[in-house]
PDB file of C-alpha atoms in Angstrom:
ATOM      1  CA  MET W   1      45.100  98.396-127.860  1.00  0.00           C
ATOM      2  CA  LEU W   2      44.806  96.090-124.890  1.00  0.00           C
ATOM      3  CA  LYS W   3      41.627  98.018-123.662  1.00  0.00           C
ATOM      4  CA  GLN W   4      39.933  97.475-126.921  1.00  0.00           C
ATOM      5  CA  LEU W   5      40.571  93.933-126.943  1.00  0.00           C
ATOM      6  CA  LEU W   6      39.419  93.542-123.216  1.00  0.00           C
ATOM      7  CA  ALA W   7      36.363  95.769-124.147  1.00  0.00           C
ATOM      8  CA  ALA W   8      35.435  93.380-127.046  1.00  0.00           C
ATOM      9  CA  PHE W   9      36.075  90.253-124.797  1.00  0.00           C
ATOM     10  CA  VAL W  10      33.526  91.692-122.191  1.00  0.00           C
ATOM     11  CA  ILE W  11      30.886  92.322-124.770  1.00  0.00           C
ATOM     12  CA  ALA W  12      31.503  88.920-126.120  1.00  0.00           C
ATOM     13  CA  LEU W  13      30.850  87.231-122.832  1.00  0.00           C
ATOM     14  CA  CYS W  14      28.084  89.430-122.025  1.00  0.00           C
ATOM     15  CA  SER W  15      26.459  88.538-125.231  1.00  0.00           C
ATOM     16  CA  SER W  16      27.030  84.880-124.778  1.00  0.00           C
ATOM     17  CA  TRP W  17      25.614  85.091-121.143  1.00  0.00           C
ATOM     18  CA  VAL W  18      22.496  86.828-122.511  1.00  0.00           C
ATOM     19  CA  GLN W  19      21.999  84.336-125.303  1.00  0.00           C
ATOM     20  CA  ALA W  20      22.458  81.342-122.971  1.00  0.00           C
ATOM     21  CA  GLU W  21      19.649  82.715-120.907  1.00  0.00           C
ATOM     22  CA  THR W  22      16.654  81.714-122.919  1.00  0.00           C
ATOM     23  CA  PHE W  23      15.102  78.443-123.210  1.00  0.00           C
ATOM     24  CA  ASP W  24      14.732  76.408-126.382  1.00  0.00           C
ATOM     25  CA  HIS W  25      10.788  75.813-126.987  1.00  0.00           C
ATOM     26  CA  SER W  26      11.513  74.343-130.455  1.00  0.00           C
ATOM     27  CA  LEU W  27      10.016  70.877-129.849  1.00  0.00           C
ATOM     28  CA  TRP W  28       6.800  72.646-128.440  1.00  0.00           C
ATOM     29  CA  ASP W  29       6.772  75.013-131.479  1.00  0.00           C
ATOM     30  CA  ASN W  30       7.019  72.382-133.787  1.00  0.00           C
ATOM     31  CA  LEU W  31       4.345  70.205-132.209  1.00  0.00           C
ATOM     32  CA  VAL W  32       1.491  72.909-131.789  1.00  0.00           C
ATOM     33  CA  LYS W  33       2.427  74.141-135.291  1.00  0.00           C
ATOM     34  CA  SER W  34       1.610  70.645-136.810  1.00  0.00           C
ATOM     35  CA  HIS W  35      -1.296  69.827-134.452  1.00  0.00           C
ATOM     36  CA  VAL W  36      -3.275  72.893-133.597  1.00  0.00           C
ATOM     37  CA  VAL W  37      -5.839  73.847-135.973  1.00  0.00           C
ATOM     38  CA  PRO W  38      -7.457  77.493-136.091  1.00  0.00           C
ATOM     39  CA  ILE W  39     -11.268  77.600-136.270  1.00  0.00           C
ATOM     40  CA  GLN W  40     -13.966  80.155-136.074  1.00  0.00           C
ATOM     41  CA  GLY W  41     -11.852  82.614-138.248  1.00  0.00           C
ATOM     42  CA  GLY W  42      -8.945  82.181-136.284  1.00  0.00           C
ATOM     43  CA  SER W  43     -10.523  83.203-132.964  1.00  0.00           C
ATOM     44  CA  SER W  44     -10.114  79.924-131.493  1.00  0.00           C
ATOM     45  CA  THR W  45      -8.460  76.576-132.233  1.00  0.00           C
ATOM     46  CA  GLN W  46      -8.821  72.977-131.784  1.00  0.00           C
ATOM     47  CA  VAL W  47      -6.260  70.126-131.197  1.00  0.00           C
ATOM     48  CA  ASP W  48      -5.572  67.123-132.943  1.00  0.00           C
ATOM     49  CA  TYR W  49      -5.019  64.959-129.833  1.00  0.00           C
ATOM     50  CA  GLY W  50      -5.035  61.814-132.289  1.00  0.00           C
ATOM     51  CA  ALA W  51      -2.243  63.033-134.120  1.00  0.00           C
ATOM     52  CA  LEU W  52      -0.362  64.124-131.109  1.00  0.00           C
ATOM     53  CA  GLN W  53      -0.533  60.691-129.724  1.00  0.00           C
ATOM     54  CA  GLN W  54       0.984  59.290-132.704  1.00  0.00           C
ATOM     55  CA  ASN W  55       3.752  61.891-131.987  1.00  0.00           C
ATOM     56  CA  ARG W  56       4.053  61.467-128.181  1.00  0.00           C
ATOM     57  CA  ALA W  57       7.718  60.958-128.366  1.00  0.00           C
ATOM     58  CA  ASN W  58       8.372  64.644-129.064  1.00  0.00           C
ATOM     59  CA  LEU W  59       6.081  65.688-126.715  1.00  0.00           C
ATOM     60  CA  THR W  60       7.815  63.404-124.072  1.00  0.00           C
ATOM     61  CA  ALA W  61      11.053  64.939-125.110  1.00  0.00           C
ATOM     62  CA  TYR W  62       9.992  68.320-124.684  1.00  0.00           C
ATOM     63  CA  LEU W  63       8.481  67.751-121.247  1.00  0.00           C
ATOM     64  CA  GLU W  64      11.784  66.330-120.082  1.00  0.00           C
ATOM     65  CA  THR W  65      13.554  69.571-120.949  1.00  0.00           C
ATOM     66  CA  LEU W  66      11.110  71.524-118.900  1.00  0.00           C
ATOM     67  CA  SER W  67      11.657  69.307-116.104  1.00  0.00           C
ATOM     68  CA  ALA W  68      15.775  69.316-116.267  1.00  0.00           C
ATOM     69  CA  LEU W  69      15.791  73.279-116.004  1.00  0.00           C
ATOM     70  CA  PRO W  70      17.326  74.145-112.792  1.00  0.00           C
ATOM     71  CA  ARG W  71      15.522  76.708-110.911  1.00  0.00           C
ATOM     72  CA  SER W  72      18.778  78.814-110.706  1.00  0.00           C
ATOM     73  CA  ARG W  73      18.609  79.115-114.298  1.00  0.00           C
ATOM     74  CA  PHE W  74      15.116  79.818-114.443  1.00  0.00           C
ATOM     75  CA  ASP W  75      15.640  82.629-111.924  1.00  0.00           C
ATOM     76  CA  ALA W  76      18.373  84.266-114.046  1.00  0.00           C
ATOM     77  CA  PHE W  77      15.812  84.592-117.062  1.00  0.00           C
ATOM     78  CA  SER W  78      14.218  87.744-118.042  1.00  0.00           C
ATOM     79  CA  LYS W  79      10.544  88.219-116.827  1.00  0.00           C
ATOM     80  CA  PRO W  80       9.472  87.640-120.408  1.00  0.00           C
ATOM     81  CA  GLU W  81      11.575  84.624-120.707  1.00  0.00           C
ATOM     82  CA  GLN W  82      10.176  83.125-117.462  1.00  0.00           C
ATOM     83  CA  LEU W  83       6.662  84.025-117.993  1.00  0.00           C
ATOM     84  CA  ALA W  84       7.071  82.083-121.576  1.00  0.00           C
ATOM     85  CA  PHE W  85       8.446  79.085-119.961  1.00  0.00           C
ATOM     86  CA  LEU W  86       5.903  78.967-117.411  1.00  0.00           C
ATOM     87  CA  ILE W  87       2.832  79.290-119.945  1.00  0.00           C
ATOM     88  CA  ASN W  88       4.683  76.806-122.498  1.00  0.00           C
ATOM     89  CA  THR W  89       4.978  74.701-119.332  1.00  0.00           C
ATOM     90  CA  TYR W  90       1.265  74.584-118.258  1.00  0.00           C
ATOM     91  CA  ASN W  91      -0.011  74.134-121.723  1.00  0.00           C
ATOM     92  CA  ALA W  92       2.254  71.072-122.562  1.00  0.00           C
ATOM     93  CA  TRP W  93       1.342  69.439-119.425  1.00  0.00           C
ATOM     94  CA  THR W  94      -2.208  70.055-120.086  1.00  0.00           C
ATOM     95  CA  VAL W  95      -1.744  68.428-123.320  1.00  0.00           C
ATOM     96  CA  GLU W  96      -0.016  65.348-121.942  1.00  0.00           C
ATOM     97  CA  LEU W  97      -2.507  64.992-119.039  1.00  0.00           C
ATOM     98  CA  ILE W  98      -5.311  64.749-121.790  1.00  0.00           C
ATOM     99  CA  LEU W  99      -3.206  62.172-123.767  1.00  0.00           C
ATOM    100  CA  SER W 100      -2.755  59.901-120.763  1.00  0.00           C
ATOM    101  CA  GLU W 101      -6.601  59.032-121.015  1.00  0.00           C
ATOM    102  CA  TYR W 102      -7.191  59.701-124.780  1.00  0.00           C
ATOM    103  CA  PRO W 103      -9.373  58.861-126.688  1.00  0.00           C
ATOM    104  CA  ASP W 104     -11.389  58.013-123.512  1.00  0.00           C
ATOM    105  CA  VAL W 105     -11.853  61.574-122.329  1.00  0.00           C
ATOM    106  CA  GLU W 106     -14.450  63.943-122.923  1.00  0.00           C
ATOM    107  CA  SER W 107     -13.615  66.680-120.668  1.00  0.00           C
ATOM    108  CA  ILE W 108     -10.463  67.582-118.705  1.00  0.00           C
ATOM    109  CA  LYS W 109     -12.930  67.679-115.713  1.00  0.00           C
ATOM    110  CA  ASP W 110     -13.415  63.862-115.905  1.00  0.00           C
ATOM    111  CA  LEU W 111      -9.637  63.469-115.152  1.00  0.00           C
ATOM    112  CA  GLY W 112      -7.878  63.625-111.764  1.00  0.00           C
ATOM    113  CA  GLY W 113      -8.112  61.741-108.531  1.00  0.00           C
ATOM    114  CA  PHE W 114     -11.199  60.650-107.165  1.00  0.00           C
ATOM    115  CA  PHE W 115     -11.121  63.375-104.181  1.00  0.00           C
ATOM    116  CA  SER W 116      -9.127  66.101-106.451  1.00  0.00           C
ATOM    117  CA  SER W 117      -9.488  67.893-109.571  1.00  0.00           C
ATOM    118  CA  PRO W 118      -6.887  67.469-112.517  1.00  0.00           C
ATOM    119  CA  TRP W 119      -5.677  70.771-111.637  1.00  0.00           C
ATOM    120  CA  LYS W 120      -4.480  69.838-108.377  1.00  0.00           C
ATOM    121  CA  GLU W 121      -2.789  66.609-108.867  1.00  0.00           C
ATOM    122  CA  GLU W 122       0.963  66.872-108.457  1.00  0.00           C
ATOM    123  CA  PHE W 123       2.193  64.926-111.403  1.00  0.00           C
ATOM    124  CA  ILE W 124       4.552  67.489-113.257  1.00  0.00           C
ATOM    125  CA  PRO W 125       8.218  67.166-112.354  1.00  0.00           C
ATOM    126  CA  LEU W 126       9.646  71.030-112.158  1.00  0.00           C
ATOM    127  CA  PHE W 127      12.484  72.580-110.374  1.00  0.00           C
ATOM    128  CA  ASN W 128      13.297  69.492-108.550  1.00  0.00           C
ATOM    129  CA  ASP W 129       9.696  69.074-107.194  1.00  0.00           C
ATOM    130  CA  LYS W 130       6.451  67.499-107.910  1.00  0.00           C
ATOM    131  CA  VAL W 131       3.805  70.330-108.679  1.00  0.00           C
ATOM    132  CA  SER W 132       0.140  70.689-110.061  1.00  0.00           C
ATOM    133  CA  LEU W 133      -1.402  72.559-112.820  1.00  0.00           C
ATOM    134  CA  ASP W 134      -2.881  74.973-110.345  1.00  0.00           C
ATOM    135  CA  TYR W 135       0.509  75.537-108.534  1.00  0.00           C
ATOM    136  CA  ILE W 136       1.890  76.784-112.178  1.00  0.00           C
ATOM    137  CA  GLU W 137      -0.778  79.300-112.626  1.00  0.00           C
ATOM    138  CA  HIS W 138      -1.809  80.625-109.318  1.00  0.00           C
ATOM    139  CA  ASP W 139       1.405  80.186-107.550  1.00  0.00           C
ATOM    140  CA  LEU W 140       4.180  80.694-110.039  1.00  0.00           C
ATOM    141  CA  ILE W 141       2.396  82.805-112.491  1.00  0.00           C
ATOM    142  CA  ARG W 142      -0.645  84.862-110.520  1.00  0.00           C
ATOM    143  CA  GLY W 143       0.748  84.395-106.960  1.00  0.00           C
ATOM    144  CA  SER W 144       4.312  85.523-107.402  1.00  0.00           C
ATOM    145  CA  GLY W 145       3.415  89.152-107.810  1.00  0.00           C
ATOM    146  CA  ARG W 146       6.348  89.418-110.239  1.00  0.00           C
ATOM    147  CA  TYR W 147       4.164  89.382-113.715  1.00  0.00           C
ATOM    148  CA  ASN W 148       0.841  91.141-112.770  1.00  0.00           C
ATOM    149  CA  ASP W 149      -0.370  90.487-116.379  1.00  0.00           C
ATOM    150  CA  PRO W 150      -4.061  89.775-116.718  1.00  0.00           C
ATOM    151  CA  ARG W 151      -3.647  88.642-120.364  1.00  0.00           C
ATOM    152  CA  ILE W 152      -2.072  85.646-119.293  1.00  0.00           C
ATOM    153  CA  HIS W 153      -5.601  84.099-118.896  1.00  0.00           C
ATOM    154  CA  PHE W 154      -5.768  84.235-122.641  1.00  0.00           C
ATOM    155  CA  ALA W 155      -2.522  82.177-122.826  1.00  0.00           C
ATOM    156  CA  VAL W 156      -2.875  79.290-120.445  1.00  0.00           C
ATOM    157  CA  ASN W 157      -5.312  76.855-121.897  1.00  0.00           C
ATOM    158  CA  CYS W 158      -7.396  74.250-120.098  1.00  0.00           C
ATOM    159  CA  ALA W 159      -7.936  72.052-123.166  1.00  0.00           C
ATOM    160  CA  SER W 160     -11.690  73.093-123.342  1.00  0.00           C
ATOM    161  CA  VAL W 161     -13.890  74.581-125.899  1.00  0.00           C
ATOM    162  CA  GLY W 162     -14.692  77.619-123.654  1.00  0.00           C
ATOM    163  CA  CYS W 163     -10.848  78.366-123.193  1.00  0.00           C
ATOM    164  CA  PRO W 164      -8.904  80.941-124.972  1.00  0.00           C
ATOM    165  CA  ALA W 165      -6.916  79.325-128.039  1.00  0.00           C
ATOM    166  CA  LEU W 166      -4.000  77.323-127.584  1.00  0.00           C
ATOM    167  CA  ARG W 167      -1.665  79.033-129.639  1.00  0.00           C
ATOM    168  CA  GLU W 168      -0.273  77.633-132.702  1.00  0.00           C
ATOM    169  CA  GLU W 169       3.369  78.322-131.681  1.00  0.00           C
ATOM    170  CA  ALA W 170       5.491  78.398-128.612  1.00  0.00           C
ATOM    171  CA  TYR W 171       5.739  81.350-126.479  1.00  0.00           C
ATOM    172  CA  THR W 172       9.046  83.182-126.431  1.00  0.00           C
ATOM    173  CA  GLY W 173      10.698  85.989-124.252  1.00  0.00           C
ATOM    174  CA  SER W 174      11.418  87.871-127.032  1.00  0.00           C
ATOM    175  CA  GLN W 175       7.780  87.881-128.619  1.00  0.00           C
ATOM    176  CA  LEU W 176       5.792  87.444-125.585  1.00  0.00           C
ATOM    177  CA  GLU W 177       4.327  91.037-125.566  1.00  0.00           C
ATOM    178  CA  LYS W 178       3.033  90.553-129.314  1.00  0.00           C
ATOM    179  CA  GLN W 179       1.836  87.213-128.481  1.00  0.00           C
ATOM    180  CA  LEU W 180      -0.315  88.191-125.285  1.00  0.00           C
ATOM    181  CA  GLU W 181      -1.760  91.228-127.309  1.00  0.00           C
ATOM    182  CA  GLN W 182      -2.558  88.931-130.099  1.00  0.00           C
ATOM    183  CA  GLN W 183      -4.336  86.319-127.986  1.00  0.00           C
ATOM    184  CA  THR W 184      -6.327  88.813-126.005  1.00  0.00           C
ATOM    185  CA  MET W 185      -7.469  90.319-129.007  1.00  0.00           C
ATOM    186  CA  ARG W 186      -8.498  86.991-130.415  1.00  0.00           C
ATOM    187  CA  PHE W 187     -10.465  86.191-127.136  1.00  0.00           C
ATOM    188  CA  LEU W 188     -12.013  89.404-126.767  1.00  0.00           C
ATOM    189  CA  THR W 189     -13.370  89.641-130.376  1.00  0.00           C
ATOM    190  CA  ASP W 190     -14.768  86.285-130.588  1.00  0.00           C
ATOM    191  CA  SER W 191     -18.685  86.777-130.108  1.00  0.00           C
ATOM    192  CA  SER W 192     -19.364  83.218-129.089  1.00  0.00           C
ATOM    193  CA  ARG W 193     -17.511  83.980-125.908  1.00  0.00           C
ATOM    194  CA  ASN W 194     -17.810  87.875-125.464  1.00  0.00           C
ATOM    195  CA  ARG W 195     -20.708  89.945-126.769  1.00  0.00           C
ATOM    196  CA  VAL W 196     -23.303  92.788-126.430  1.00  0.00           C
ATOM    197  CA  SER W 197     -27.040  91.842-126.095  1.00  0.00           C
ATOM    198  CA  ASN W 198     -30.085  93.856-124.949  1.00  0.00           C
ATOM    199  CA  GLY W 199     -27.898  96.515-123.290  1.00  0.00           C
ATOM    200  CA  SER W 200     -25.529  93.761-121.489  1.00  0.00           C
ATOM    201  CA  MET W 201     -21.976  92.575-121.664  1.00  0.00           C
ATOM    202  CA  GLN W 202     -22.245  88.997-121.922  1.00  0.00           C
ATOM    203  CA  ILE W 203     -18.657  87.613-121.494  1.00  0.00           C
ATOM    204  CA  SER W 204     -16.655  84.531-120.334  1.00  0.00           C
ATOM    205  CA  SER W 205     -17.039  83.090-117.100  1.00  0.00           C
ATOM    206  CA  ILE W 206     -13.251  83.700-117.160  1.00  0.00           C
ATOM    207  CA  PHE W 207     -13.759  87.340-116.112  1.00  0.00           C
ATOM    208  CA  LYS W 208     -15.955  86.194-113.247  1.00  0.00           C
ATOM    209  CA  TRP W 209     -13.186  83.632-111.810  1.00  0.00           C
ATOM    210  CA  TYR W 210     -10.466  86.015-112.226  1.00  0.00           C
ATOM    211  CA  ARG W 211     -12.281  89.496-112.061  1.00  0.00           C
ATOM    212  CA  GLY W 212      -9.894  90.803-109.547  1.00  0.00           C
ATOM    213  CA  ASP W 213      -6.892  90.191-111.856  1.00  0.00           C
ATOM    214  CA  PHE W 214      -8.893  92.163-114.748  1.00  0.00           C
ATOM    215  CA  GLU W 215      -9.426  95.175-112.031  1.00  0.00           C
ATOM    216  CA  ALA W 216      -5.914  95.669-110.529  1.00  0.00           C
ATOM    217  CA  GLY W 217      -4.958  98.448-112.545  1.00  0.00           C
ATOM    218  CA  TRP W 218      -3.594  96.937-115.407  1.00  0.00           C
ATOM    219  CA  ARG W 219      -2.765  99.742-117.813  1.00  0.00           C
ATOM    220  CA  GLY W 220      -5.124 101.840-115.638  1.00  0.00           C
ATOM    221  CA  SER W 221      -8.192  99.479-115.990  1.00  0.00           C
ATOM    222  CA  ASP W 222     -10.119  99.075-112.750  1.00  0.00           C
ATOM    223  CA  SER W 223     -12.937  97.605-113.850  1.00  0.00           C
ATOM    224  CA  LEU W 224     -14.074  94.901-116.376  1.00  0.00           C
ATOM    225  CA  SER W 225     -15.627  97.830-118.765  1.00  0.00           C
ATOM    226  CA  GLU W 226     -12.133  99.455-118.437  1.00  0.00           C
ATOM    227  CA  PHE W 227     -10.113  96.307-119.562  1.00  0.00           C
ATOM    228  CA  PHE W 228     -12.623  95.861-122.403  1.00  0.00           C
ATOM    229  CA  GLY W 229     -12.393  99.495-123.308  1.00  0.00           C
ATOM    230  CA  LEU W 230      -8.501  99.308-123.737  1.00  0.00           C
ATOM    231  CA  TYR W 231      -9.444  97.071-126.818  1.00  0.00           C
ATOM    232  CA  LYS W 232     -12.531  98.976-128.300  1.00  0.00           C
ATOM    233  CA  HIS W 233     -10.572  99.408-131.436  1.00  0.00           C
ATOM    234  CA  ALA W 234     -10.846  95.630-131.808  1.00  0.00           C
ATOM    235  CA  LEU W 235     -14.362  94.560-130.655  1.00  0.00           C
ATOM    236  CA  PRO W 236     -16.718  93.839-133.561  1.00  0.00           C
ATOM    237  CA  TRP W 237     -19.492  95.971-131.534  1.00  0.00           C
ATOM    238  CA  SER W 238     -21.854  98.691-132.753  1.00  0.00           C
ATOM    239  CA  GLU W 239     -20.665 102.139-132.148  1.00  0.00           C
ATOM    240  CA  ALA W 240     -23.627 102.620-129.680  1.00  0.00           C
ATOM    241  CA  SER W 241     -22.272  99.549-127.852  1.00  0.00           C
ATOM    242  CA  ILE W 242     -18.843 100.862-127.539  1.00  0.00           C
ATOM    243  CA  ALA W 243     -19.913 104.333-126.243  1.00  0.00           C
ATOM    244  CA  ALA W 244     -22.263 102.526-123.540  1.00  0.00           C
ATOM    245  CA  LEU W 245     -19.018 100.618-122.714  1.00  0.00           C
ATOM    246  CA  GLN W 246     -16.924 103.850-122.461  1.00  0.00           C
ATOM    247  CA  ALA W 247     -19.737 105.519-120.283  1.00  0.00           C
ATOM    248  CA  GLY W 248     -19.883 102.297-118.042  1.00  0.00           C
ATOM    249  CA  GLU W 249     -23.231 101.906-119.064  1.00  0.00           C
ATOM    250  CA  LEU W 250     -23.461  98.216-119.967  1.00  0.00           C
ATOM    251  CA  ASP W 251     -24.572  95.592-117.301  1.00  0.00           C
ATOM    252  CA  ILE W 252     -22.463  92.463-116.954  1.00  0.00           C
ATOM    253  CA  SER W 253     -23.444  88.765-117.270  1.00  0.00           C
ATOM    254  CA  PHE W 254     -21.473  85.646-117.434  1.00  0.00           C
ATOM    255  CA  LEU W 255     -21.894  83.036-119.966  1.00  0.00           C
ATOM    256  CA  ASP W 256     -21.843  79.330-118.880  1.00  0.00           C
ATOM    257  CA  TYR W 257     -18.539  77.882-119.671  1.00  0.00           C
ATOM    258  CA  ASP W 258     -18.096  75.178-122.280  1.00  0.00           C
ATOM    259  CA  TRP W 259     -16.037  72.417-120.842  1.00  0.00           C
ATOM    260  CA  ARG W 260     -15.907  69.913-123.510  1.00  0.00           C
ATOM    261  CA  LEU W 261     -12.495  68.709-124.929  1.00  0.00           C
ATOM    262  CA  ASN W 262     -11.015  70.986-127.516  1.00  0.00           C
ATOM    263  CA  ASP W 263     -10.357  68.330-129.894  1.00  0.00           C
ATOM    264  CA  THR W 264     -10.677  67.993-133.521  1.00  0.00           C
ATOM    265  CA  GLN W 265     -12.992  64.845-133.593  1.00  0.00           C
TER     266      GLN W 265
END
């Protein structure tokens, strides 16, 4: 009997520990559900920054919870929980950056210091330090060697028309795999960003800037064509184009990026 009680206690203790090692993103979840609007049949989204400006107190409260997280607790998260935290952190602080100058901002590229881009500005309190958006994306997410998932490029959002959709819900560790797959298919199937024309793949400049991430062997894909081939079932392309894709017969060109603000206005 004593052994059974002890076993039950250990199970309960472990269960409570696992539950504790998650992060509450409900504030962000409520914000994006209320202020992010699907467009183009759901392949992209716009943000109602004007309404968010009126609801900024809730955004500030969420940012404070992000900044209060100790690094030791973050390190105890599972990999999916860590990655969800970092993606939400990047996206929420990007929105905050836009709101800091809104409505007098037409592009995120207009922000930042005189000698630096907005992505290099160290304005984000995180893990008892001040870091930049670049640090979150390129050091913590991409540069750590811990996650190695090119789909993050369809989850982090740069507040621009050319960016993948800002998701209308918070990322969570328990749902991350499904969320990343959905984000990837949303972006790849958007013909304004990725299409075939005259025997050539005309695709987003994201694939040019981060080509190495997509050709690093994730799910066996060592080229952009192979990466697209992983999602051939979802691509709105002709059978001939899909066949040419699989045969590696499509030339690749990169579309100009649209840096206009992804505003509903």
